[in-house]
Amino acid sequence: MDIACLAGDAPDSGTGLCRRLPLRYRVLSRRISPKPAPGARAAAPHWLASRCVKAIRRFTVRTVLPDELAPLGRLAANLRWAWHRATREVFAAVDPDVWAASGHDPYRMLGEVDTDRLAELSADPDFLARLRAAEADLDGYLTGRRWYDEHRDADPGAPPPAAVAYFSAEYGLTSALPQYSGGLGILAGDHLKSASDLGVPLIGVGLLYQHGYFSQTLSPEGWQLEEYPAIDPRGLPMTQLRGPGGEPVRIGLELPGGLVLAAHVWVVDVGRVPLLLLDAHHEGNPPELRGVTDRLYGGTTEHRLRQELLLGVGGVRAVRAFCAATGHPEPEVFHMNEGHAGFLGLERVREYMGEGGLAFGEAVEATRAGTVFTTHTPVPAGIDRFPRELVERHFSGDASVVSGLPAHRVLELGAEDYPDGDPAVFNMAVMGMRLAQRVNGVSRLHGAVSRGMFRGLWPGFDSAEVPITSITNGVHARTWVAEEAQELARRLVPDSGEFAAADGWRKVTDGSEAELWEMRRTLRRRLVDDVRARLRRSWRQRGASEAELGWVDDVLDPDVLTIGFARRVPSYKRLTLMLRDRERLTRMLLHPERPIQIVIAGKAHPADEGGKRLIQEIVRFTDDPRVRHRIVFLPDYDMALAGSLVQGCDVWLNNPLRPLEACGTSGMKSALNGGLNLSVRDGWWDEWFDGSNGWAIPTADGVADTDRRDALEAAALYDLVDEQVAPLFYDHDEGGLPKRWLEMVKHTVVSLGPKVLATRMVQDYVTRLYRPAALSSRALLASDMDGARELAAWKRRVRRAWPGVRIEHVEVADGAGPPQVGGEFAVGATVVLGDLTPADVDVQVAIGRVSADDRIVDPAVTALTPESGEGPLVRYRGTVPLARAGTCGYTVRILPRHPLLADPAEVGLVVVPAPPDATGTAMPLR
């Protein structure tokens, strides 16, 4: 290597040939490397002569490709290769050995290929033809007509948004880009990939972490160890966003103490979707700020706050800079994927106040209309909450991160000003919901849990009416489904468009069971090979010699029922539930006729000592020579290992404490590969388990003693595996096929296939959230933002007048006989509206069956019509059809009404009658 590179003298033209080192390193290198005297041999510095020389910083030298092979660089720079087999095959043909050694990372591989091999390929007409075909295919993918074009053309008068900005703290796109820790990031990565496939004009926004999450190894005692290998952006498939003069775009944030945090912006091409990653690790920042983007979910409380300020506030500014530099349409909708990105709403409020001349409240309404917030946690402990005074310090005075915003109004947005809330904290999810007109959970059950969890933000409403909907997560099939399974699907259903509907998936049942079983055996054999290789590496890292590891060659059996369990390791996911009765588990592992084998993986957060103890407990069990050939724990769970597991395992195990799993998607991936789910009915499995597409582990929901609950559910798990799962797997016919098992696999693929796809998920976001948000935003911003001013003024007037609104009297009309199904129930109400008018409110009657605690269950709601008024009194009348027999109850209520509201509960105001009299005619809803 030329010492000029170490000295910082080599040019840094942006081509990645050499990266400048910080100034302090350049000076140091010159001091310790004096020019030798003429004729003398330069002596190596003492630190170079030591036995162990460690790099002080990494950089990447890229290969210069021959002109004929230039398309390789373009193909490597777009992450479509991560889910496009034909492109990966082109890279594999360059040099199969280097391709394997690089971990199937095209960008890394191109830096390792021998120049002689490149010269040989540049003269190979067959390879060049394949290369040109791959480039043409990418061009067609990037420019061709997609689903979003058809969706937009279907209603040209009210089109979906011109662009959507999607913010997430992490992205799981490929193991070559380690910017994720778990399910949230994998979901975000699949969201971007599917948006690209559908042609949705999405812009992803995140942070570029210098050390990613962490690399996991095990100590000899089985304790989790963390390593944080540094990354070099120039060695990754990304480019730096530059301004008109070629200078790097810098996003600046003012921080307390006169500090200015500057971030570079890197652009990752995810098919058609650009992903913007903000990077604080550069010389333009003082040393104390370069670490803001050091690690994912690490550091002190103030460190985390700075990360989220950069993601939210800096992210919006990065989007503006990107659109200005590239001509990309400006987003009409901003999507917060969890509360980490909540501060984006404050930056947009500042924009509307500064550029649109709106007051704070008016700017909030304009921001809310075009914002979507997705919550992913079912427990309060999973939400980011910062000390109130820390947030106040960052939004007060001249040093405010977002200038021009009144600090007390900012603090109100994140205040837990509801029963059981903590007045000393600033809640990021609460702020996100207050700045988003549309909020969703990530499964039907999680939506219900979220409505109960955040009910305090909408006082007076029952949980069922809290305006939080749900869109169940999905997975990107081409990323997670094995090539063998995709090839089998293509033969059975040649038209891939048919997989958008259930009928296409039903054709899978026409496939040969022998062919399906052979595919499953192939994937299981591949998993066994991968497990052995990974286990050997793990034991070598733990200190074992090669001579001690002969037993690894017999770990797992390609013909044994294989169960997979892999996920993060918080306590509620119950990694060690399977160890509850170790002797029984051992008997199942070693059963002479129906053995099982289990492959386990997972990371605990570096600060989670309890999670690390759980890992150590499972590792110690898997180290036992009696069972270590049947149960293994594999460290460093990442996307590559996840793919191997969901493809090769026959059964996917999930046993969280219900209902603490928001969704979970690994079981979806397993199902698409022909695996069967064995899971607690939580998250998505509660929604789509039909009794025949897997097994539901019974839960002891009513048992308060967690230890007893674990014992009961573990026993149920053992019973299912012992009495149903294993016998079904080993029940082979005379041809050696497990016919009933394969029938269950087919039913699983047919029943779950069209539901678990991320394309379905993204289409749901477009039709149910993005498009309505864009329409709302346009309505508020039209005519110089008059809609925002009007809505804000109306809300102020309604809130001021609401204490004077009440229900004076409720009556029902006497009928000719008792109420009957098919008849009508006539209701009248006299209400006092005070300073409001009938146009400002909606008076409703709700009727339905009555629960044991006198709540109305699944009510039918009908709006009453104003008839006349005398002074402050207004009389309303209406009828409700009687559709159900049995004991019923009814109530009347008053809600605010405005055409620009997305939901009648949005304002959080409701009036109900005084407590019910002895007849119980007025009841709350449920």
XYZ file of C-alpha atoms in Angstrom, residues 308-754:
447
model
C -33.859 10.720 17.007
C -33.563 14.460 16.422
C -31.222 13.744 13.524
C -33.539 11.070 12.135
C -36.689 13.171 12.370
C -35.637 16.784 11.912
C -32.530 16.051 9.869
C -34.401 13.449 7.859
C -36.970 15.956 6.625
C -34.188 18.330 5.643
C -32.405 15.491 3.848
C -35.563 14.712 1.886
C -35.835 18.361 0.828
C -32.193 18.381 -0.249
C -32.563 15.103 -2.153
C -35.637 16.271 -4.039
C -33.942 19.572 -4.917
C -30.827 17.779 -6.157
C -32.549 15.044 -8.162
C -35.919 16.458 -9.176
C -37.746 13.707 -7.275
C -41.351 14.726 -6.462
C -41.779 16.196 -2.990
C -43.567 13.859 -0.578
C -47.207 14.587 0.172
C -47.301 11.980 2.947
C -44.788 11.287 5.731
C -44.849 7.884 7.412
C -43.313 7.414 10.870
C -42.373 3.767 11.371
C -42.470 3.892 15.203
C -41.859 6.856 17.478
C -38.116 7.107 16.804
C -38.935 9.408 13.874
C -41.519 11.503 15.733
C -39.532 14.729 15.558
C -40.137 14.862 11.808
C -43.549 16.313 12.636
C -41.979 19.283 14.432
C -39.763 20.096 11.453
C -42.801 20.042 9.189
C -44.666 22.316 11.624
C -41.721 24.729 11.390
C -41.879 24.614 7.596
C -45.570 25.449 7.545
C -45.091 28.266 10.031
C -42.121 29.758 8.196
C -43.035 29.224 4.550
C -46.810 29.134 4.838
C -47.245 31.803 7.486
C -49.407 29.538 9.656
C -49.756 29.824 13.411
C -48.535 26.872 15.483
C -51.950 25.227 15.844
C -52.710 25.701 12.163
C -49.347 24.221 11.204
C -50.046 21.207 13.429
C -53.287 20.565 11.531
C -51.494 20.838 8.177
C -48.820 18.433 9.396
C -51.273 15.921 10.861
C -53.288 15.626 7.667
C -50.339 14.249 5.684
C -48.774 12.080 8.393
C -49.144 8.356 9.130
C -47.867 6.815 12.368
C -47.297 3.071 12.818
C -46.839 1.695 16.321
C -45.025 -1.626 16.722
C -45.012 -2.169 20.466
C -47.775 -3.652 22.632
C -46.136 -2.641 25.928
C -45.419 0.818 27.396
C -41.843 -0.248 28.183
C -41.147 -0.535 24.455
C -41.758 3.171 23.833
C -39.015 5.797 23.833
C -39.590 8.239 26.691
C -37.183 11.063 27.460
C -36.926 13.267 30.570
C -39.118 16.296 30.015
C -36.385 18.727 31.023
C -33.953 17.205 28.488
C -36.402 17.747 25.634
C -37.233 21.233 26.915
C -33.532 22.152 26.843
C -33.337 21.150 23.168
C -36.361 23.260 22.180
C -35.882 26.384 24.265
C -34.308 29.733 23.477
C -31.971 30.582 20.646
C -30.426 27.078 20.674
C -33.674 25.304 19.769
C -33.145 22.419 17.348
C -36.286 23.525 15.509
C -36.379 27.303 15.637
C -39.580 29.256 15.990
C -41.590 26.638 17.879
C -42.886 27.567 21.351
C -41.242 25.129 23.742
C -44.337 24.707 25.905
C -46.389 23.668 22.857
C -43.728 21.151 21.844
C -43.782 19.663 25.337
C -47.583 19.407 25.245
C -47.341 17.155 22.185
C -45.327 14.521 24.055
C -46.958 14.934 27.472
C -48.505 11.946 29.214
C -51.350 14.139 30.490
C -53.786 11.314 31.075
C -54.544 8.920 33.948
C -51.511 6.821 34.917
C -49.255 9.008 32.750
C -45.936 10.315 34.012
C -45.747 14.136 33.887
C -41.940 14.003 34.068
C -41.442 12.310 30.690
C -41.782 13.163 27.026
C -43.362 10.231 25.151
C -42.282 9.819 21.517
C -45.218 7.599 20.547
C -47.692 10.034 22.087
C -46.150 12.905 20.118
C -46.231 10.791 16.970
C -49.930 10.089 17.408
C -50.753 13.719 18.116
C -48.938 14.753 14.958
C -50.510 12.068 12.745
C -54.120 12.004 11.635
C -53.864 8.297 10.823
C -52.439 5.711 13.235
C -52.171 1.942 12.873
C -50.948 -1.173 14.632
C -49.340 -4.078 12.777
C -51.879 -6.878 13.269
C -55.541 -7.027 14.135
C -54.818 -8.103 17.714
C -52.102 -5.485 18.071
C -54.520 -2.830 16.859
C -56.918 -3.791 19.654
C -54.091 -3.827 22.212
C -52.921 -0.408 21.006
C -56.404 1.058 21.288
C -56.475 -0.010 24.921
C -52.901 1.090 25.586
C -53.358 4.606 24.179
C -56.976 5.086 25.187
C -55.970 7.949 27.496
C -55.322 10.152 24.454
C -59.025 9.944 23.584
C -60.823 10.319 26.937
C -64.497 9.458 26.982
C -64.217 6.814 24.269
C -64.207 3.094 24.758
C -61.162 1.260 23.471
C -62.999 -0.065 20.422
C -63.589 3.490 19.183
C -60.075 4.833 19.677
C -58.977 5.910 16.165
C -56.154 3.393 15.751
C -56.627 0.939 12.913
C -54.401 -1.977 11.916
C -52.565 -3.198 8.833
C -51.035 -6.613 9.354
C -47.394 -6.907 8.380
C -46.208 -8.956 5.438
C -42.932 -10.306 4.066
C -41.095 -9.804 0.775
C -41.382 -13.206 -0.853
C -38.485 -12.941 -3.301
C -36.142 -12.124 -0.415
C -37.225 -14.916 1.899
C -38.477 -17.784 -0.266
C -35.882 -20.326 -1.371
C -35.053 -20.498 -5.066
C -36.275 -24.121 -5.174
C -39.662 -23.080 -3.810
C -39.884 -20.163 -6.224
C -39.023 -22.427 -9.144
C -41.667 -24.949 -8.097
C -44.225 -22.135 -7.803
C -43.313 -20.823 -11.273
C -43.916 -24.242 -12.805
C -47.296 -24.598 -11.129
C -48.374 -20.981 -11.687
C -46.503 -19.574 -14.708
C -48.272 -16.200 -14.496
C -46.819 -14.581 -11.371
C -49.668 -12.070 -11.368
C -52.007 -14.841 -10.254
C -50.330 -14.863 -6.853
C -52.073 -11.559 -6.112
C -55.296 -13.517 -5.573
C -56.230 -16.666 -3.678
C -57.083 -18.564 -6.875
C -53.467 -18.504 -7.999
C -52.302 -20.012 -4.739
C -54.903 -22.794 -4.974
C -53.063 -24.099 -8.025
C -50.278 -25.146 -5.669
C -52.465 -28.059 -4.595
C -52.100 -29.484 -8.104
C -48.386 -30.010 -7.575
C -46.758 -33.377 -7.051
C -46.441 -34.320 -3.391
C -43.246 -36.203 -4.148
C -41.787 -33.071 -5.737
C -42.892 -30.952 -2.777
C -41.348 -33.395 -0.302
C -38.079 -33.516 -2.235
C -37.942 -29.716 -2.194
C -38.421 -29.733 1.577
C -35.683 -32.373 2.001
C -33.314 -30.282 -0.139
C -33.885 -27.203 2.004
C -33.479 -29.235 5.197
C -30.185 -30.734 3.977
C -28.908 -27.271 3.127
C -29.822 -26.038 6.596
C -27.986 -28.951 8.192
C -24.844 -28.122 6.202
C -25.103 -24.462 7.153
C -25.652 -25.286 10.827
C -22.575 -27.505 10.943
C -20.373 -24.864 9.335
C -21.654 -22.099 11.641
C -21.431 -24.299 14.735
C -17.827 -25.204 13.951
C -16.928 -21.504 13.591
C -18.668 -20.711 16.854
C -16.837 -23.389 18.796
C -13.505 -22.281 17.319
C -14.280 -18.733 18.491
C -15.057 -20.129 21.920
C -11.581 -21.635 22.089
C -12.051 -25.225 20.898
C -9.402 -26.817 18.691
C -10.224 -28.499 15.413
C -9.274 -31.840 16.920
C -12.072 -31.490 19.481
C -14.794 -30.824 16.912
C -15.218 -34.096 15.086
C -18.667 -34.476 16.628
C -19.896 -31.424 14.684
C -19.959 -33.529 11.500
C -22.868 -35.511 12.969
C -24.888 -32.558 14.278
C -28.478 -32.710 13.027
C -29.897 -35.228 10.586
C -31.354 -34.220 7.204
C -34.235 -36.667 7.714
C -35.307 -35.599 11.229
C -38.185 -33.244 12.038
C -36.532 -29.839 12.388
C -37.971 -27.052 14.543
C -36.710 -23.481 14.327
C -36.801 -20.740 16.960
C -35.046 -17.466 16.156
C -35.754 -13.901 17.278
C -34.619 -11.145 19.605
C -34.322 -12.234 23.215
C -36.462 -10.027 25.449
C -38.033 -11.938 28.320
C -41.573 -11.924 26.890
C -40.504 -14.005 23.870
C -39.584 -16.815 26.320
C -36.508 -18.281 24.686
C -36.151 -20.886 27.448
C -39.773 -22.023 27.683
C -38.740 -25.183 25.836
C -36.376 -25.982 28.728
C -39.140 -26.025 31.327
C -39.027 -29.836 31.562
C -35.544 -30.724 30.393
C -35.900 -34.455 30.793
C -39.041 -34.517 28.697
C -37.381 -32.349 26.051
C -34.386 -34.684 26.071
C -36.650 -37.687 25.531
C -38.277 -35.937 22.576
C -34.903 -35.040 21.063
C -33.647 -38.621 21.398
C -36.877 -40.475 20.642
C -35.896 -43.728 18.913
C -38.660 -43.544 16.302
C -39.832 -39.898 16.202
C -36.871 -37.695 17.166
C -36.947 -33.946 16.814
C -34.087 -31.485 16.354
C -34.138 -27.782 17.197
C -32.117 -24.893 15.764
C -32.089 -21.730 17.884
C -30.710 -18.239 17.273
C -31.163 -14.812 18.770
C -29.494 -11.721 20.141
C -30.057 -9.973 23.456
C -29.669 -6.208 23.653
C -26.144 -5.440 24.922
C -27.610 -3.819 28.055
C -30.067 -6.662 28.737
C -28.323 -8.837 31.311
C -31.475 -10.901 31.776
C -31.613 -11.702 28.077
C -27.960 -12.712 28.108
C -28.640 -15.080 30.992
C -31.407 -16.706 28.971
C -29.000 -17.234 26.085
C -26.404 -18.718 28.420
C -29.026 -21.077 29.844
C -29.989 -22.356 26.424
C -26.343 -22.604 25.299
C -25.400 -24.668 28.338
C -28.190 -27.098 27.543
C -27.157 -27.337 23.887
C -23.541 -27.968 24.948
C -24.541 -31.187 26.726
C -22.913 -34.094 24.833
C -26.114 -36.125 25.256
C -28.181 -33.781 23.091
C -25.813 -31.452 21.245
C -26.307 -33.382 18.001
C -30.048 -32.656 18.219
C -30.267 -29.071 19.507
C -27.984 -26.131 18.657
C -27.718 -22.435 19.367
C -26.173 -20.397 16.551
C -24.730 -16.960 17.397
C -24.828 -13.820 15.273
C -28.428 -14.039 14.085
C -28.648 -11.959 10.898
C -30.560 -11.952 7.631
C -28.418 -14.657 6.072
C -28.975 -17.017 9.004
C -32.649 -16.080 9.142
C -33.056 -17.036 5.496
C -31.411 -20.394 6.078
C -33.660 -21.121 9.055
C -37.040 -20.117 7.615
C -36.299 -22.068 4.464
C -34.956 -25.242 6.059
C -37.053 -25.748 9.194
C -40.170 -27.927 9.038
C -41.829 -26.190 11.987
C -41.500 -22.598 13.161
C -41.909 -22.202 16.914
C -43.118 -18.989 18.552
C -44.157 -18.907 22.198
C -44.394 -15.298 23.448
C -46.493 -14.131 26.346
C -49.782 -13.257 24.707
C -50.563 -10.482 23.678
C -47.047 -9.029 23.755
C -46.056 -9.965 20.192
C -47.168 -7.059 17.996
C -47.064 -9.117 14.804
C -43.986 -11.257 14.153
C -43.162 -12.150 10.565
C -40.640 -15.008 10.700
C -43.463 -17.543 10.773
C -44.865 -15.990 7.590
C -41.541 -16.593 5.846
C -41.496 -20.190 7.016
C -45.026 -20.756 5.704
C -44.096 -19.494 2.232
C -41.264 -22.060 2.191
C -43.580 -24.936 3.113
C -42.999 -24.804 6.867
C -45.745 -25.143 9.466
C -46.290 -22.794 12.382
C -46.449 -23.939 15.990
C -47.286 -20.779 17.855
C -49.141 -19.046 20.624
C -52.111 -17.226 19.113
C -50.498 -13.829 19.191
C -49.740 -11.213 16.553
C -50.555 -12.322 13.017
C -51.129 -15.970 14.024
C -54.147 -14.985 16.127
C -55.648 -13.514 12.979
C -54.909 -16.158 10.360
C -54.709 -19.496 12.172
C -57.631 -21.541 10.843
C -57.203 -24.812 12.752
C -55.590 -26.649 9.836
C -52.618 -24.529 8.738
C -50.457 -25.256 11.778
C -50.907 -25.599 15.508
C -51.924 -23.112 18.185
C -50.270 -23.494 21.567
C -52.998 -23.122 24.221
C -52.451 -20.144 26.504
C -53.231 -19.684 30.173
C -54.268 -16.045 29.799
C -56.179 -15.883 33.062
C -53.347 -17.205 35.246
C -51.703 -14.320 37.119
C -48.758 -16.354 38.413
C -46.256 -16.112 35.541
C -44.305 -19.158 36.721
C -47.425 -21.319 36.738
C -48.486 -19.880 33.393
C -45.111 -20.812 31.879
C -45.420 -24.333 33.291
C -48.909 -24.801 31.822
C -47.999 -23.462 28.395
C -44.737 -25.421 28.250
C -46.643 -28.617 29.035
C -49.100 -27.782 26.242
C -46.182 -27.228 23.870
C -44.632 -30.603 24.730
C -47.982 -32.339 24.272
C -48.505 -30.821 20.844
C -45.064 -31.816 19.583
C -45.184 -35.271 21.161
C -48.746 -36.208 20.259
C -49.525 -34.313 17.046
C -46.571 -32.703 15.274
C -44.004 -35.513 15.375
C -46.467 -38.374 14.682
C -47.815 -36.502 11.649
C -44.335 -35.840 10.247
C -43.238 -39.482 10.563
C -46.487 -41.020 9.290
C -45.221 -42.094 5.845
C -47.104 -44.109 3.250
C -45.702 -47.007 1.299
C -44.013 -44.573 -1.060
C -42.142 -42.894 1.785
C -44.234 -39.730 1.738
C -45.868 -38.116 4.811
C -49.159 -37.612 2.950
C -51.124 -35.922 5.733
C -48.186 -33.644 6.542
C -47.898 -32.569 2.914
C -51.642 -31.942 2.710
C -51.234 -29.616 5.674
C -48.312 -27.884 3.972
C -50.383 -27.316 0.844
C -53.284 -25.959 2.844
C -50.903 -23.642 4.700
C -49.480 -22.219 1.486
C -52.941 -21.732 -0.011
C -54.527 -20.213 3.089
C -51.635 -17.926 4.048
C -49.905 -17.184 0.739
C -51.989 -14.220 -0.449
